[in-house]
Coordinates of C-alpha atoms and ligand atoms in Angstrom, one line a residue:
M222 CA 101.6 125.5 142.2
R223 CA 102.1 126.1 138.5
V224 CA 99.2 124.8 136.4
A225 CA 99.1 124.8 132.6
V226 CA 95.8 124.7 130.8
V227 CA 96.1 123.5 127.2
G228 CA 93.1 124.7 125.1
G229 CA 91.2 128.0 125.5
G230 CA 87.7 126.8 124.7
W231 CA 85.0 127.2 127.4
A232 CA 86.3 124.1 129.3
G233 CA 89.9 125.4 129.4
L234 CA 88.8 128.9 130.4
A235 CA 86.7 127.5 133.2
A236 CA 89.6 125.3 134.4
A237 CA 92.0 128.3 134.2
V238 CA 89.7 130.6 136.3
A239 CA 89.0 127.8 138.8
A240 CA 92.7 126.9 139.2
A241 CA 93.6 130.6 139.6
E242 CA 90.8 131.1 142.2
G243 CA 92.2 128.0 144.1
G244 CA 95.6 129.7 144.4
A245 CA 97.6 128.3 141.4
L246 CA 99.7 130.3 139.0
V247 CA 98.1 129.6 135.6
S248 CA 99.4 129.6 132.1
L249 CA 96.8 129.0 129.4
F250 CA 97.9 127.9 125.9
E251 CA 95.5 128.2 123.0
A252 CA 96.6 127.1 119.5
A253 CA 94.2 129.5 117.6
H254 CA 94.6 133.3 117.6
A255 CA 91.3 133.7 119.4
L256 CA 89.9 132.1 122.5
G257 CA 86.5 130.4 122.7
G258 CA 87.1 127.2 120.7
R259 CA 83.8 126.0 119.2
A260 CA 81.9 128.9 120.7
R261 CA 83.5 132.1 119.6
R262 CA 83.0 135.3 117.7
L263 CA 83.2 135.3 113.9
L264 CA 83.4 138.8 112.2
L265 CA 81.6 138.9 108.8
Q266 CA 80.8 141.7 106.5
R267 CA 77.5 142.3 104.8
P268 CA 77.3 143.0 101.0
D269 CA 76.6 146.7 101.9
G270 CA 79.9 146.9 103.9
L271 CA 78.6 146.8 107.4
A272 CA 80.4 144.6 109.9
C273 CA 78.4 141.7 111.5
P274 CA 79.7 140.3 114.7
L275 CA 78.4 136.8 114.5
D276 CA 79.7 133.4 115.7
N277 CA 81.3 130.3 114.4
G278 CA 77.9 128.7 115.0
Q279 CA 74.5 129.9 116.4
H280 CA 74.3 128.8 120.1
I281 CA 71.5 128.7 122.6
L282 CA 71.8 128.2 126.4
I283 CA 69.1 127.2 128.9
G284 CA 68.5 128.3 132.5
A285 CA 69.7 124.9 133.7
Y286 CA 73.3 125.9 132.7
R287 CA 74.0 126.5 136.4
D288 CA 77.8 126.5 136.3
T289 CA 78.1 128.5 133.1
L290 CA 75.8 131.3 134.4
T291 CA 77.6 131.4 137.8
L292 CA 81.0 131.6 136.1
M293 CA 79.8 134.4 133.9
Q294 CA 78.7 136.3 137.0
R295 CA 82.0 135.7 138.8
L296 CA 83.8 137.2 135.8
G297 CA 81.6 140.3 135.9
V298 CA 79.3 139.4 133.0
A299 CA 75.6 139.9 134.0
P300 CA 73.6 137.1 132.3
L301 CA 70.6 139.3 131.9
D302 CA 72.7 141.9 130.0
V303 CA 73.9 139.5 127.4
L304 CA 71.2 136.9 127.2
Q305 CA 67.5 137.3 126.1
V306 CA 65.5 135.1 128.5
Q307 CA 62.3 133.6 127.1
P308 CA 60.0 130.8 128.4
L309 CA 60.4 127.5 126.6
S310 CA 59.1 127.9 123.1
L311 CA 59.2 125.7 120.1
R312 CA 57.0 127.8 117.9
F313 CA 56.8 127.3 114.2
A314 CA 56.4 130.1 111.7
D315 CA 52.8 129.2 111.1
G316 CA 52.1 129.7 114.9
R317 CA 51.8 126.0 115.7
G318 CA 53.9 124.2 118.2
L319 CA 54.5 124.4 121.9
Q320 CA 55.0 127.7 123.8
V321 CA 54.5 128.7 127.4
P322 CA 51.7 131.3 127.2
P323 CA 52.6 134.8 128.5
W324 CA 50.2 134.4 131.5
A325 CA 52.1 131.3 132.7
A326 CA 55.6 132.6 132.1
R327 CA 56.2 133.2 135.8
W328 CA 54.7 129.9 136.9
P329 CA 57.1 127.5 138.5
A330 CA 58.1 124.4 136.6
P331 CA 56.5 122.0 135.8
L332 CA 53.3 124.2 135.8
D333 CA 54.6 126.4 133.0
G334 CA 55.2 123.3 130.9
L335 CA 51.7 122.0 131.6
A336 CA 50.3 125.3 130.5
A337 CA 52.3 125.1 127.3
M338 CA 51.0 121.6 126.7
A339 CA 47.4 122.6 127.4
T340 CA 47.5 125.5 125.0
A341 CA 49.7 124.0 122.2
R342 CA 48.2 125.2 118.9
G343 CA 47.2 122.4 116.5
W344 CA 47.4 119.7 119.2
G345 CA 44.4 117.5 120.0
W346 CA 43.6 116.2 123.5
G347 CA 45.1 112.9 122.6
D348 CA 48.4 114.6 121.9
R349 CA 48.4 116.5 125.2
L350 CA 47.4 113.5 127.3
G351 CA 49.8 111.2 125.6
L352 CA 52.7 113.5 126.3
L353 CA 51.5 114.1 129.9
R354 CA 51.3 110.4 130.5
A355 CA 54.9 110.0 129.2
A356 CA 56.1 112.9 131.4
L357 CA 54.5 111.3 134.5
R358 CA 56.1 108.0 133.7
W359 CA 59.6 109.6 133.4
R360 CA 59.0 111.4 136.7
A361 CA 57.9 108.2 138.5
V362 CA 61.2 106.6 137.6
G363 CA 63.3 109.7 138.5
F364 CA 64.0 110.5 134.8
A365 CA 66.3 107.5 134.6
C366 CA 66.4 104.7 132.0
A367 CA 68.6 101.9 130.8
D368 CA 72.0 103.1 129.5
D369 CA 71.4 101.5 126.1
A370 CA 68.0 103.0 125.5
T371 CA 67.5 105.6 122.7
V372 CA 65.3 108.7 123.0
A373 CA 62.8 107.1 120.7
E374 CA 62.6 104.1 123.0
V375 CA 62.0 106.1 126.2
C376 CA 59.3 108.1 124.2
R377 CA 57.3 105.0 123.3
G378 CA 53.6 106.0 123.5
V379 CA 54.3 109.7 122.9
P380 CA 51.8 110.7 120.1
P381 CA 53.4 111.5 116.7
R382 CA 52.6 115.2 116.8
A383 CA 54.3 115.6 120.2
M384 CA 57.3 113.7 118.8
E385 CA 57.4 115.8 115.7
E386 CA 56.8 119.2 117.3
L387 CA 58.5 118.8 120.7
I388 CA 60.7 115.7 121.3
E389 CA 62.5 115.7 117.9
P390 CA 63.4 119.4 117.9
L391 CA 64.5 119.3 121.6
C392 CA 66.5 116.2 121.0
I393 CA 68.3 117.4 117.9
S394 CA 69.1 120.8 119.5
A395 CA 70.3 119.3 122.8
L396 CA 72.0 116.1 121.6
N397 CA 72.7 116.9 117.9
L398 CA 71.2 113.5 116.9
P399 CA 67.6 112.4 115.9
A400 CA 65.6 110.6 118.6
A401 CA 66.1 107.2 117.0
Q402 CA 69.9 107.5 117.6
A403 CA 70.3 109.7 120.7
S404 CA 70.9 108.5 124.2
G405 CA 67.7 108.3 126.2
A406 CA 69.5 108.6 129.6
V407 CA 71.3 111.8 128.7
F408 CA 68.1 113.3 127.2
L409 CA 66.0 112.5 130.3
R410 CA 68.8 114.0 132.6
V411 CA 68.7 117.3 130.7
L412 CA 64.9 117.2 130.8
R413 CA 64.9 116.6 134.6
D414 CA 67.3 119.5 135.2
A415 CA 65.3 121.8 133.0
L416 CA 62.0 120.9 134.6
F417 CA 63.1 120.5 138.2
G418 CA 66.4 122.3 138.6
Q419 CA 66.9 125.4 140.8
P420 CA 66.8 128.9 139.2
T421 CA 70.2 130.4 138.6
A422 CA 70.7 134.2 138.3
G423 CA 67.0 134.5 138.6
M424 CA 66.3 132.4 135.5
A425 CA 64.0 129.4 135.4
P426 CA 65.9 126.3 134.5
A427 CA 63.7 125.6 131.5
A428 CA 64.1 129.1 130.1
L429 CA 65.7 129.6 126.7
L430 CA 68.6 132.0 126.8
L431 CA 69.4 133.5 123.5
P432 CA 72.7 135.4 123.2
R433 CA 72.3 139.1 122.5
T434 CA 76.1 139.5 121.8
D435 CA 78.6 137.3 120.0
L436 CA 79.8 134.3 121.9
S437 CA 83.2 135.7 122.8
A438 CA 81.6 138.5 124.7
L439 CA 79.5 136.0 126.8
L440 CA 82.5 134.5 128.5
P441 CA 85.9 134.1 126.7
D442 CA 86.8 137.8 126.6
A443 CA 85.9 138.3 130.3
A444 CA 87.8 135.2 131.3
A445 CA 91.0 136.3 129.5
Q446 CA 90.8 139.8 131.0
W447 CA 90.2 138.4 134.5
L448 CA 93.1 136.0 134.3
Q449 CA 95.5 138.6 133.0
A450 CA 94.4 141.2 135.6
Q451 CA 95.2 138.6 138.3
G452 CA 98.7 138.1 137.0
H453 CA 98.2 134.8 135.1
S454 CA 99.3 134.4 131.5
V455 CA 97.1 133.7 128.4
H456 CA 99.0 132.7 125.3
T457 CA 97.1 132.6 122.0
G458 CA 98.6 131.3 118.8
A459 CA 100.5 128.8 121.1
R460 CA 100.0 125.2 120.1
V461 CA 101.3 122.6 122.5
E462 CA 102.9 119.9 120.5
A463 CA 103.9 117.4 123.2
V464 CA 103.6 116.6 126.8
Q465 CA 106.2 114.5 128.6
R466 CA 106.8 113.4 132.2
D467 CA 109.5 115.6 133.7
G468 CA 111.5 113.9 136.4
I469 CA 114.6 116.0 136.3
H470 CA 113.4 119.0 138.2
E471 CA 112.5 119.1 141.8
G472 CA 108.8 118.5 142.4
A473 CA 108.5 116.6 139.1
G474 CA 105.7 117.4 136.8
W475 CA 105.0 117.7 133.1
R476 CA 107.1 119.2 130.4
L477 CA 105.1 120.9 127.6
T478 CA 106.7 121.6 124.2
L479 CA 105.2 124.3 122.1
A480 CA 105.1 124.4 118.3
D481 CA 107.9 127.1 118.3
G482 CA 110.1 124.7 120.3
T483 CA 109.9 126.5 123.7
Q484 CA 109.4 124.2 126.7
A485 CA 108.1 124.7 130.2
V486 CA 107.5 122.5 133.2
F487 CA 104.3 122.5 135.3
E488 CA 103.4 120.6 138.4
S489 CA 99.9 120.0 137.0
V490 CA 98.4 120.1 133.5
V491 CA 94.7 120.3 132.5
W492 CA 94.4 119.2 128.9
A493 CA 91.3 120.9 127.5
T494 CA 91.4 120.4 123.7
G495 CA 88.7 118.5 121.8
A496 CA 88.8 114.7 121.9
P497 CA 90.8 114.0 118.7
A498 CA 93.6 116.5 119.5
A499 CA 93.7 115.2 123.1
A500 CA 93.9 111.6 121.9
R501 CA 96.8 112.4 119.5
A502 CA 98.9 114.4 122.1
L503 CA 98.3 112.2 125.1
A504 CA 98.8 108.8 123.4
P505 CA 102.5 108.5 124.2
V506 CA 101.9 109.1 128.0
A507 CA 98.4 107.6 128.4
P508 CA 97.6 105.1 125.6
D509 CA 94.4 103.6 127.2
W510 CA 93.0 107.1 127.8
A511 CA 93.9 108.1 124.3
R512 CA 92.2 105.0 122.8
T513 CA 88.9 105.9 124.6
A514 CA 89.1 109.5 123.5
A515 CA 90.0 108.6 119.9
A516 CA 86.9 106.3 119.6
I517 CA 84.5 109.1 120.3
E518 CA 82.5 109.8 117.2
H519 CA 81.4 113.4 116.3
T520 CA 78.5 115.0 114.4
A521 CA 78.4 118.2 112.5
I522 CA 76.4 121.4 112.7
T523 CA 76.0 123.9 109.9
T524 CA 74.9 127.5 110.4
V525 CA 73.7 129.5 107.4
Y526 CA 74.0 133.2 108.0
A527 CA 71.8 135.1 105.5
W528 CA 70.5 138.6 105.1
A529 CA 67.8 140.7 103.6
P530 CA 67.4 144.4 104.4
A531 CA 64.0 144.1 106.0
A532 CA 64.1 140.5 107.2
R533 CA 62.4 140.1 110.6
L534 CA 60.9 137.0 112.3
A535 CA 57.7 136.9 114.3
A536 CA 59.9 135.8 117.3
P537 CA 63.7 135.8 117.9
M538 CA 63.7 132.0 117.4
L539 CA 61.4 129.9 115.3
A540 CA 61.3 126.2 114.6
L541 CA 61.4 125.1 111.0
R542 CA 60.1 121.9 109.4
D543 CA 60.6 119.8 106.2
G544 CA 64.1 120.7 105.5
P545 CA 67.6 120.6 106.5
A546 CA 67.3 123.6 109.0
Q547 CA 65.5 123.0 112.3
F548 CA 65.6 126.6 113.7
A549 CA 65.9 130.2 112.5
F550 CA 67.2 133.0 114.7
D551 CA 66.7 136.7 114.2
R552 CA 70.1 138.2 115.1
G553 CA 68.8 141.7 114.4
A554 CA 66.0 141.4 116.9
L555 CA 68.4 140.0 119.5
S556 CA 70.9 142.8 119.0
P557 CA 68.7 145.8 118.1
R558 CA 71.6 148.3 118.6
E559 CA 74.0 146.5 116.2
P560 CA 73.4 148.1 112.8
G561 CA 75.2 145.3 110.9
L562 CA 73.0 142.6 112.3
Q563 CA 69.7 144.1 111.2
G564 CA 68.1 141.8 108.7
V565 CA 70.6 139.0 109.5
L566 CA 69.1 135.5 110.2
A567 CA 70.9 132.4 111.3
L568 CA 69.5 129.1 110.0
V569 CA 70.7 126.1 112.0
I570 CA 71.2 122.7 110.6
S571 CA 72.0 120.3 113.5
H572 CA 73.3 116.8 112.7
S573 CA 74.2 118.1 109.2
S574 CA 75.6 116.1 106.4
G575 CA 76.2 116.8 102.7
E576 CA 77.8 119.5 100.7
R577 CA 77.9 123.1 102.1
E578 CA 76.5 124.6 98.9
D579 CA 73.5 122.2 98.8
L580 CA 72.7 122.7 102.5
Q581 CA 72.9 126.4 102.1
A582 CA 70.6 126.4 99.0
A583 CA 68.1 124.1 100.7
A584 CA 68.0 126.2 103.9
L585 CA 67.5 129.4 102.0
A586 CA 64.6 127.8 100.0
Q587 CA 63.1 126.6 103.3
A588 CA 63.3 130.2 104.7
Q589 CA 61.6 131.5 101.7
A590 CA 58.8 128.9 101.9
Q591 CA 58.2 129.0 105.6
L592 CA 59.4 132.4 106.8
G593 CA 58.4 134.3 103.6
V594 CA 61.8 136.0 103.2
Q595 CA 64.2 135.9 100.3
L596 CA 67.7 136.0 101.8
L597 CA 71.2 136.6 100.4
P598 CA 73.7 134.2 101.9
L599 CA 76.4 135.9 104.0
Q600 CA 78.4 132.8 105.1
T601 CA 77.7 129.2 105.8
V602 CA 79.9 127.6 108.5
T603 CA 80.1 123.9 109.0
E604 CA 81.7 122.6 112.1
K605 CA 82.4 119.0 111.3
R606 CA 83.2 118.0 114.9
A607 CA 80.6 120.3 116.5
T608 CA 79.6 117.8 119.2
F609 CA 80.3 114.2 120.1
A610 CA 77.6 111.8 119.0
C611 CA 75.6 111.3 122.1
R612 CA 74.5 107.7 121.4
P613 CA 73.3 105.2 124.0
G614 CA 76.1 103.6 126.0
L615 CA 78.8 106.0 124.7
Q616 CA 82.0 105.6 126.6
R617 CA 83.4 109.0 127.4
A618 CA 87.0 109.8 128.4
P619 CA 87.6 110.0 132.2
A620 CA 89.0 113.3 133.8
A621 CA 92.0 111.6 135.3
V622 CA 94.6 110.9 132.7
A623 CA 97.7 110.3 134.9
P624 CA 99.0 111.8 138.2
G625 CA 99.1 115.5 137.7
L626 CA 97.5 115.3 134.2
W627 CA 93.8 116.0 133.9
A628 CA 91.4 116.2 131.0
A629 CA 88.7 118.7 130.5
G630 CA 86.3 119.3 127.6
D631 CA 82.7 118.5 126.6
H632 CA 83.8 114.9 125.7
V633 CA 85.0 114.1 129.3
D634 CA 82.8 111.9 131.4
G635 CA 79.9 114.0 132.9
P636 CA 76.2 114.3 133.0
Y637 CA 75.6 116.6 130.1
P638 CA 75.8 116.2 126.3
A639 CA 78.3 118.2 124.3
T640 CA 77.3 121.7 125.4
L641 CA 78.7 124.8 126.9
E642 CA 77.5 123.7 130.3
G643 CA 79.2 120.2 129.8
A644 CA 82.4 121.9 128.9
V645 CA 82.4 124.4 131.8
R646 CA 81.5 121.7 134.3
S647 CA 84.4 119.5 133.1
G648 CA 86.8 122.4 133.3
L649 CA 85.8 123.3 136.9
Q650 CA 86.0 119.6 137.8
A651 CA 89.5 119.2 136.4
A652 CA 90.8 122.3 138.2
R653 CA 89.3 121.2 141.5
R654 CA 90.8 117.7 141.2
A655 CA 94.2 119.0 140.2
L656 CA 94.3 121.3 143.3
D657 CA 93.0 118.6 145.6
E658 CA 95.7 116.2 144.3
A659 CA 98.4 118.8 145.0
I660 CA 97.2 119.3 148.6
R661 CA 97.3 115.6 149.2
Ligands
FAD22 C1 78.0 125.0 115.5 C2 77.9 124.6 116.9 C3 76.7 124.9 117.6 C4 76.6 124.5 118.9 N1 75.4 124.8 119.6 C5 75.4 124.7 120.9 C6 74.3 125.2 121.7 O1 73.4 125.8 121.1 N2 74.3 125.1 123.0 C7 75.4 124.5 123.7 O2 75.3 124.5 124.9 N3 76.4 124.0 123.0 C8 76.5 124.1 121.6 N4 77.5 123.6 121.0 C9 78.6 122.8 121.7 C10 79.6 123.7 122.4 O3 80.1 124.8 121.6 C11 80.8 122.9 122.8 O4 80.3 121.8 123.6 C12 81.8 123.6 123.6 O5 82.2 124.9 123.0 C13 83.1 122.7 123.8 O6 84.0 123.4 124.5 P1 85.4 122.8 124.9 O7 86.2 123.8 125.6 O8 85.2 121.4 125.5 O9 86.2 122.4 123.4 P2 86.7 123.4 122.3 O10 85.7 124.6 122.2 O11 86.8 122.6 121.1 O12 88.0 124.0 122.8 C14 89.3 123.3 122.6 C15 90.3 124.4 122.3 O13 91.6 123.7 122.3 C16 92.4 124.3 121.3 N5 93.5 123.4 120.9 C17 93.4 122.2 120.2 N6 94.6 121.7 120.2 C18 95.5 122.4 120.9 C19 96.9 122.3 121.2 N7 97.6 121.3 120.8 N8 97.4 123.4 121.9 C20 96.7 124.4 122.4 N9 95.3 124.5 122.1 C21 94.7 123.6 121.4 C22 91.4 124.6 120.2 O14 91.9 125.5 119.3 C23 90.2 125.0 121.0 O15 90.1 126.4 121.1 C24 77.7 123.9 119.6 C25 78.9 123.7 118.9 C26 79.0 124.0 117.6 C27 80.3 123.8 116.9

């Protein structure tokens, strides 16, 4: 069976590998010149001329990313070689905040979390007990809640300090929205998987996994090499302009038209672009599906990459307060053998809004005040459609578009918010369903 995958982000790559493993002959088309989509390498240069292999946006994974970690392994990437594993930590520069103490790092969940709560610096017993009561309440109801509840609503009774130093940073980093606007059901599901999921590749589900390489080296490079080595084709700089039903050829399928005018027919197509591009391209063949995809709202993330020769943080990742940036990452500490990354920090502004220059200036001032470093800006990248807005009751696009036409991407209906794991799961699901359909 000939399968086309349109879009070479993490969803499309996962779909292509799974379809190939299932016996299909795969052609992957990616409009950009590089694979990886919203999670890819960005090569910058420092003022002193050294090259910095960074990303289009700082990312973080967690141990609960079961399908992503398993796919990396299948492609020959050992997660422990490319990810720094650390117990859940939301430590601020002043040492406050929640952190699993080193002596509890190997305790099974949720005991490690309880140890973190018991030892959180700056927390009173009221804060610890209030959070524990909420956690027990969530557990008693199986980490489920009404579809229309916000994170703030499911966290009623959680003390303000625990909201400020745990729930809000977790919520904005996982769902890219503040607790008052984010979906309580999705938040609780991620929390459940992180607290009670099974370890993957030897990693606790709640562990934070910080990339030690650029994002292309985590998965996209290996996926492309694997596909090509198995005789499948990967076309970059190949935008698919249109998809039409093809009834002329035997074993009718879908005709794709590329921007350069070339056409090809496939029995099955997995459409794995972001929601807006998918809505535009699929409207002529699946108007209802396209309407749902087009209605999905997005939120931005800005990453400020900045540098100072001796900049070094007390930990590879620190939480920030009182400003646009919520987290700072020490890219030099994460990649000690990369000379161009020494002294490079990434300041992450989730749910960002406003002018790039203003955000950059405010984040640099924040770093100076809270981290004690005066940084030179390298590059500030705003991804306007970084994630879909994971609000309560959001209607996501289904995987089935039409017979032989499947959708993949983080916006496709699934358990996770807009994350690498959500993208990978949707890609695997689309490939599986395309192959099943062909067998029937
Ligand atoms: C700044 C930033 C920070 C993030 N932080 C995190 C994080 O810390 N942890 C986490 O898990 N997730 C994070 N995410 C979310 C994560 O990156 C995305 O959920 C994921 O990459 C989406 O993958 P995808 O394959 O669904 O879509 P995309 O990556 O958008 O891939 C779609 C691809 O389709 C291509 N395309 C579009 N139109 C066409 C066409 N007509 N023909 C051919 N190709 C086409 C695009 O060029 C693109 O490569 C972050 C995202 C951003 C932007």
